[in-house]
GROMACS .gro file of C-alpha atoms in nm:
model
  263
    1MET     CA    1 -18.315   5.384  -8.607
    2ASN     CA    2 -18.277   5.562  -8.272
    3ASP     CA    3 -18.512   5.369  -8.034
    4ASN     CA    4 -18.643   5.680  -7.843
    5TYR     CA    5 -18.790   5.797  -8.203
    6LEU     CA    6 -19.052   5.574  -8.125
    7LYS     CA    7 -19.103   5.617  -7.763
    8VAL     CA    8 -19.126   6.021  -7.846
    9ALA     CA    9 -19.379   5.969  -8.149
   10ARG     CA   10 -19.608   5.731  -7.917
   11LEU     CA   11 -19.620   6.039  -7.657
   12ALA     CA   12 -19.684   6.276  -7.911
   13ALA     CA   13 -19.962   6.095  -8.067
   14ALA     CA   14 -20.146   6.001  -7.724
   15ALA     CA   15 -20.098   6.362  -7.671
   16GLY     CA   16 -20.253   6.450  -7.964
   17ALA     CA   17 -20.555   6.182  -7.898
   18GLU     CA   18 -20.605   6.373  -7.525
   19VAL     CA   19 -20.629   6.695  -7.684
   20LEU     CA   20 -20.900   6.591  -7.887
   21LEU     CA   21 -21.145   6.396  -7.648
   22SER     CA   22 -21.126   6.725  -7.447
   23TYR     CA   23 -21.247   6.932  -7.740
   24GLN     CA   24 -21.523   6.679  -7.782
   25GLY     CA   25 -21.842   6.906  -7.796
   26ARG     CA   26 -21.650   7.245  -7.726
   27PHE     CA   27 -21.477   7.362  -8.030
   28SER     CA   28 -21.603   7.589  -8.306
   29VAL     CA   29 -21.534   7.496  -8.689
   30ARG     CA   30 -21.427   7.689  -8.994
   31GLU     CA   31 -21.410   7.587  -9.356
   32LYS     CA   32 -21.048   7.583  -9.483
   33ALA     CA   33 -21.264   7.529  -9.852
   34PRO     CA   34 -21.583   7.473  -9.923
   35ARG     CA   35 -21.676   7.112  -9.751
   36ASP     CA   36 -21.336   7.129  -9.559
   37LEU     CA   37 -21.309   7.216  -9.208
   38VAL     CA   38 -21.118   7.305  -8.952
   39THR     CA   39 -21.198   7.301  -8.571
   40GLU     CA   40 -21.019   7.440  -8.267
   41ALA     CA   41 -20.897   7.125  -8.190
   42ASP     CA   42 -20.697   7.030  -8.496
   43VAL     CA   43 -20.514   7.342  -8.390
   44ALA     CA   44 -20.461   7.239  -8.043
   45ALA     CA   45 -20.388   6.920  -8.104
   46GLN     CA   46 -20.073   6.964  -8.336
   47GLN     CA   47 -19.959   7.241  -8.123
   48ALA     CA   48 -19.945   6.968  -7.821
   49ILE     CA   49 -19.782   6.717  -8.095
   50GLN     CA   50 -19.583   6.965  -8.219
   51LYS     CA   51 -19.380   7.068  -7.882
   52ILE     CA   52 -19.303   6.707  -7.778
   53LEU     CA   53 -19.154   6.580  -8.120
   54LEU     CA   54 -18.946   6.913  -8.150
   55SER     CA   55 -18.863   6.983  -7.809
   56ASN     CA   56 -18.696   6.610  -7.783
   57PHE     CA   57 -18.540   6.656  -8.199
   58PRO     CA   58 -18.535   7.026  -8.205
   59ASP     CA   59 -18.310   6.994  -8.513
   60HIS     CA   60 -18.616   6.778  -8.723
   61GLY     CA   61 -18.844   6.899  -8.999
   62PHE     CA   62 -19.172   6.903  -8.920
   63VAL     CA   63 -19.468   6.865  -9.185
   64GLY     CA   64 -19.831   6.901  -9.004
   65GLU     CA   65 -20.156   6.969  -9.182
   66GLU     CA   66 -20.223   7.301  -9.040
   67GLU     CA   67 -19.852   7.435  -9.167
   68GLY     CA   68 -19.499   7.347  -9.273
   69HIS     CA   69 -19.579   7.129  -9.609
   70ASP     CA   70 -19.458   7.423  -9.831
   71GLN     CA   71 -19.146   7.415  -9.672
   72VAL     CA   72 -19.044   7.067  -9.808
   73SER     CA   73 -18.778   7.028 -10.153
   74ALA     CA   74 -18.723   6.715 -10.338
   75GLU     CA   75 -18.349   6.793 -10.247
   76MET     CA   76 -18.463   6.780  -9.874
   77LEU     CA   77 -18.618   6.479  -9.885
   78ALA     CA   78 -18.396   6.253 -10.100
   79ASP     CA   79 -18.049   6.427  -9.903
   80PRO     CA   80 -17.964   6.125  -9.672
   81LYS     CA   81 -17.770   6.356  -9.434
   82HIS     CA   82 -18.096   6.599  -9.407
   83PRO     CA   83 -18.221   6.584  -9.055
   84PRO     CA   84 -18.596   6.355  -9.009
   85ILE     CA   85 -18.904   6.514  -9.105
   86TRP     CA   86 -19.252   6.454  -8.869
   87ILE     CA   87 -19.547   6.397  -9.094
   88VAL     CA   88 -19.853   6.472  -8.857
   89ASP     CA   89 -20.219   6.496  -8.924
   90PRO     CA   90 -20.358   6.579  -8.574
   91LEU     CA   91 -20.690   6.508  -8.702
   92ASP     CA   92 -20.775   6.276  -8.948
   93GLY     CA   93 -21.129   6.258  -9.012
   94THR     CA   94 -21.276   6.588  -8.896
   95VAL     CA   95 -21.594   6.564  -9.037
   96ASN     CA   96 -21.685   6.284  -8.845
   97TYR     CA   97 -21.545   6.461  -8.535
   98VAL     CA   98 -21.750   6.768  -8.561
   99HIS     CA   99 -22.050   6.525  -8.665
  100GLN     CA  100 -21.944   6.320  -8.301
  101LEU     CA  101 -21.914   6.013  -8.510
  102GLN     CA  102 -21.641   5.815  -8.376
  103SER     CA  103 -21.394   5.725  -8.612
  104PHE     CA  104 -21.141   5.988  -8.657
  105ALA     CA  105 -20.723   5.967  -8.551
  106VAL     CA  106 -20.402   6.148  -8.527
  107SER     CA  107 -20.151   6.025  -8.753
  108ILE     CA  108 -19.763   6.067  -8.689
  109ALA     CA  109 -19.494   5.953  -8.942
  110MET     CA  110 -19.133   5.991  -8.971
  111TYR     CA  111 -18.932   6.003  -9.339
  112HIS     CA  112 -18.594   5.989  -9.338
  113ALA     CA  113 -18.332   5.909  -9.617
  114GLY     CA  114 -18.624   5.854  -9.893
  115GLU     CA  115 -18.801   5.624  -9.724
  116LEU     CA  116 -19.092   5.625  -9.424
  117GLN     CA  117 -18.909   5.509  -9.083
  118ILE     CA  118 -19.211   5.501  -8.830
  119GLY     CA  119 -19.590   5.529  -8.848
  120ILE     CA  120 -19.831   5.556  -8.578
  121VAL     CA  121 -20.185   5.624  -8.581
  122HIS     CA  122 -20.376   5.634  -8.268
  123ASP     CA  123 -20.772   5.643  -8.236
  124PRO     CA  124 -20.865   5.795  -7.881
  125VAL     CA  125 -21.185   5.628  -7.910
  126THR     CA  126 -21.122   5.313  -7.888
  127ARG     CA  127 -20.763   5.366  -7.770
  128GLU     CA  128 -20.652   5.141  -8.054
  129ILE     CA  129 -20.275   5.235  -8.122
  130PHE     CA  130 -20.150   5.123  -8.466
  131TRP     CA  131 -19.776   5.145  -8.531
  132ALA     CA  132 -19.484   5.003  -8.726
  133GLN     CA  133 -19.098   5.068  -8.726
  134ARG     CA  134 -18.926   4.990  -9.110
  135GLY     CA  135 -18.847   4.623  -9.065
  136ALA     CA  136 -18.966   4.573  -8.764
  137GLY     CA  137 -19.309   4.462  -8.864
  138ALA     CA  138 -19.703   4.604  -8.756
  139PHE     CA  139 -19.843   4.640  -8.416
  140LEU     CA  140 -20.189   4.705  -8.287
  141ASN     CA  141 -20.144   4.818  -7.949
  142ASP     CA  142 -19.879   4.544  -7.815
  143CYS     CA  143 -19.991   4.234  -8.058
  144PRO     CA  144 -19.837   4.213  -8.414
  145ILE     CA  145 -20.090   4.234  -8.710
  146GLN     CA  146 -20.089   4.131  -9.060
  147CYS     CA  147 -20.289   4.163  -9.373
  148SER     CA  148 -20.546   3.906  -9.479
  149GLN     CA  149 -20.486   3.680  -9.753
  150THR     CA  150 -20.776   3.778  -9.999
  151ASP     CA  151 -20.659   3.795 -10.365
  152ARG     CA  152 -20.989   3.823 -10.533
  153LEU     CA  153 -21.139   4.144 -10.587
  154ASP     CA  154 -21.478   3.987 -10.618
  155GLN     CA  155 -21.426   3.856 -10.248
  156ALA     CA  156 -21.294   4.189 -10.122
  157LEU     CA  157 -21.443   4.491  -9.885
  158LEU     CA  158 -21.260   4.755  -9.989
  159ALA     CA  159 -21.273   5.134  -9.906
  160CYS     CA  160 -21.216   5.446 -10.052
  161SER     CA  161 -21.185   5.841  -9.994
  162PHE     CA  162 -21.354   6.129 -10.193
  163SER     CA  163 -21.211   6.523 -10.213
  164ALA     CA  164 -21.440   6.739 -10.026
  165GLY     CA  165 -21.685   6.890 -10.293
  166THR     CA  166 -21.668   6.582 -10.497
  167GLN     CA  167 -21.894   6.595 -10.841
  168HIS     CA  168 -22.156   6.408 -10.995
  169ASP     CA  169 -21.938   6.327 -11.310
  170SER     CA  170 -21.629   6.327 -11.147
  171ALA     CA  171 -21.317   6.047 -11.194
  172GLU     CA  172 -21.368   5.959 -10.809
  173LEU     CA  173 -21.703   5.822 -10.844
  174GLY     CA  174 -21.657   5.661 -11.158
  175ARG     CA  175 -21.371   5.469 -11.000
  176PHE     CA  176 -21.623   5.400 -10.698
  177ALA     CA  177 -21.884   5.261 -10.935
  178ALA     CA  178 -21.637   5.040 -11.132
  179ALA     CA  179 -21.537   4.886 -10.752
  180LEU     CA  180 -21.877   4.833 -10.649
  181ASP     CA  181 -21.921   4.661 -10.986
  182GLY     CA  182 -21.607   4.417 -10.918
  183ALA     CA  183 -21.598   4.408 -10.540
  184GLN     CA  184 -21.773   4.238 -10.282
  185SER     CA  185 -21.833   4.559 -10.102
  186VAL     CA  186 -21.715   4.919 -10.065
  187ARG     CA  187 -21.727   5.164  -9.781
  188ARG     CA  188 -21.631   5.503  -9.759
  189LEU     CA  189 -21.556   5.534  -9.348
  190GLY     CA  190 -21.410   5.929  -9.340
  191SER     CA  191 -21.048   5.880  -9.209
  192ALA     CA  192 -20.740   5.811  -9.481
  193ALA     CA  193 -20.545   5.649  -9.145
  194LEU     CA  194 -20.754   5.440  -9.025
  195ASN     CA  195 -20.854   5.295  -9.350
  196LEU     CA  196 -20.487   5.184  -9.379
  197CYS     CA  197 -20.484   5.065  -9.066
  198TYR     CA  198 -20.790   4.866  -9.095
  199VAL     CA  199 -20.623   4.723  -9.403
  200ALA     CA  200 -20.286   4.600  -9.192
  201ALA     CA  201 -20.530   4.459  -8.955
  202GLY     CA  202 -20.729   4.215  -9.220
  203ARG     CA  203 -21.029   4.413  -9.143
  204LEU     CA  204 -21.025   4.566  -9.468
  205ASP     CA  205 -20.869   4.394  -9.790
  206GLY     CA  206 -20.836   4.734  -9.963
  207TYR     CA  207 -20.840   5.085  -9.975
  208TRP     CA  208 -20.774   5.395 -10.272
  209ALA     CA  209 -20.781   5.741 -10.236
  210THR     CA  210 -20.684   5.999 -10.494
  211CYS     CA  211 -20.748   6.311 -10.304
  212VAL     CA  212 -20.564   6.258  -9.983
  213LYS     CA  213 -20.268   6.428  -9.873
  214PRO     CA  214 -19.943   6.321  -9.728
  215TRP     CA  215 -20.008   6.364  -9.374
  216ASP     CA  216 -20.343   6.157  -9.407
  217VAL     CA  217 -20.164   5.871  -9.512
  218ALA     CA  218 -19.788   5.839  -9.466
  219ALA     CA  219 -19.802   5.677  -9.079
  220GLY     CA  220 -20.072   5.436  -9.259
  221ALA     CA  221 -19.886   5.337  -9.562
  222LEU     CA  222 -19.582   5.209  -9.364
  223ILE     CA  223 -19.797   5.030  -9.124
  224VAL     CA  224 -19.984   4.837  -9.435
  225THR     CA  225 -19.654   4.750  -9.602
  226GLU     CA  226 -19.493   4.624  -9.251
  227ALA     CA  227 -19.814   4.431  -9.211
  228GLY     CA  228 -19.738   4.256  -9.514
  229GLY     CA  229 -19.971   4.416  -9.760
  230GLN     CA  230 -19.921   4.555 -10.096
  231ILE     CA  231 -19.928   4.983 -10.201
  232ARG     CA  232 -19.879   5.135 -10.529
  233ALA     CA  233 -19.951   5.459 -10.729
  234LEU     CA  234 -20.232   5.414 -10.950
  235SER     CA  235 -20.007   5.432 -11.233
  236GLY     CA  236 -19.870   5.125 -11.109
  237ASP     CA  237 -19.532   5.291 -11.015
  238ARG     CA  238 -19.382   5.297 -10.609
  239PHE     CA  239 -19.582   5.429 -10.391
  240ASP     CA  240 -19.484   5.835 -10.338
  241PRO     CA  241 -19.552   5.943  -9.990
  242TRP     CA  242 -19.559   6.284 -10.100
  243ASN     CA  243 -19.769   6.267 -10.439
  244PRO     CA  244 -20.029   5.998 -10.257
  245ARG     CA  245 -20.250   5.843 -10.538
  246PHE     CA  246 -20.286   5.509 -10.477
  247ALA     CA  247 -20.405   5.146 -10.396
  248ALA     CA  248 -20.345   4.962 -10.064
  249THR     CA  249 -20.467   4.603 -10.037
  250ALA     CA  250 -20.369   4.304  -9.860
  251THR     CA  251 -20.209   4.085 -10.147
  252GLU     CA  252 -20.052   4.149 -10.483
  253PRO     CA  253 -20.299   4.005 -10.709
  254LEU     CA  254 -20.552   4.189 -10.534
  255ASN     CA  255 -20.350   4.502 -10.556
  256ASP     CA  256 -20.320   4.443 -10.960
  257GLN     CA  257 -20.666   4.353 -11.009
  258LEU     CA  258 -20.797   4.664 -10.830
  259LEU     CA  259 -20.554   4.888 -11.025
  260ARG     CA  260 -20.721   4.711 -11.375
  261CYS     CA  261 -21.050   4.835 -11.205
  262ILE     CA  262 -21.000   5.188 -11.078
  263ALA     CA  263 -20.702   5.308 -11.255
   0.00000   0.00000   0.00000
């Protein structure tokens, strides 16, 4: 793996984070769909990130929340000769950002040869930078991190994500109720990327989602696995970052219990 990939990705994440901070309190908001927001800051941050990544690696692919997700094929993803693909969420936690709730992040992952290779999640407010490179462990700034050792659902602090416009009779709320009954407690924090990083750092014991997109979770998923955690599809199969319906947990026994509870 080219060490320059990680260096440039960190620069790009920092640039995106600075854009988000600079736009706070002075952006306009529109709806992509009911209750699904996008701001000028999303677009500007993605442009800054994309410029840095593709100016350094012009032959690489780019999939961002605001563009490019319709240009990826299964053949492209499986081909080890295809150039790496960057998967970018310039603002994960848009609703939090719009309401000035200080829990949002920039998420950048690199996918190559059928695997996630690099993951970076940059919290602009706390200046915490979670990152991982396949086979090299997970880090918070310059310190190694690892998941908790929690292996019982009734002792676990969990987080979850709901889709925009979740209905009262939805399966998502059914899963939430089941987890509330089985776990120590459940949180809905508003940023999928940070949820995964908090699992990696031992702040949460587990996180599940059925309504997120690849750019929301690709970086965080690698960070969890490199921190010793478990992540599987709700079916129990191997996690697929391009179809992310999953449970991520600190330990394998906890993953088994959470999947039985919510799947």
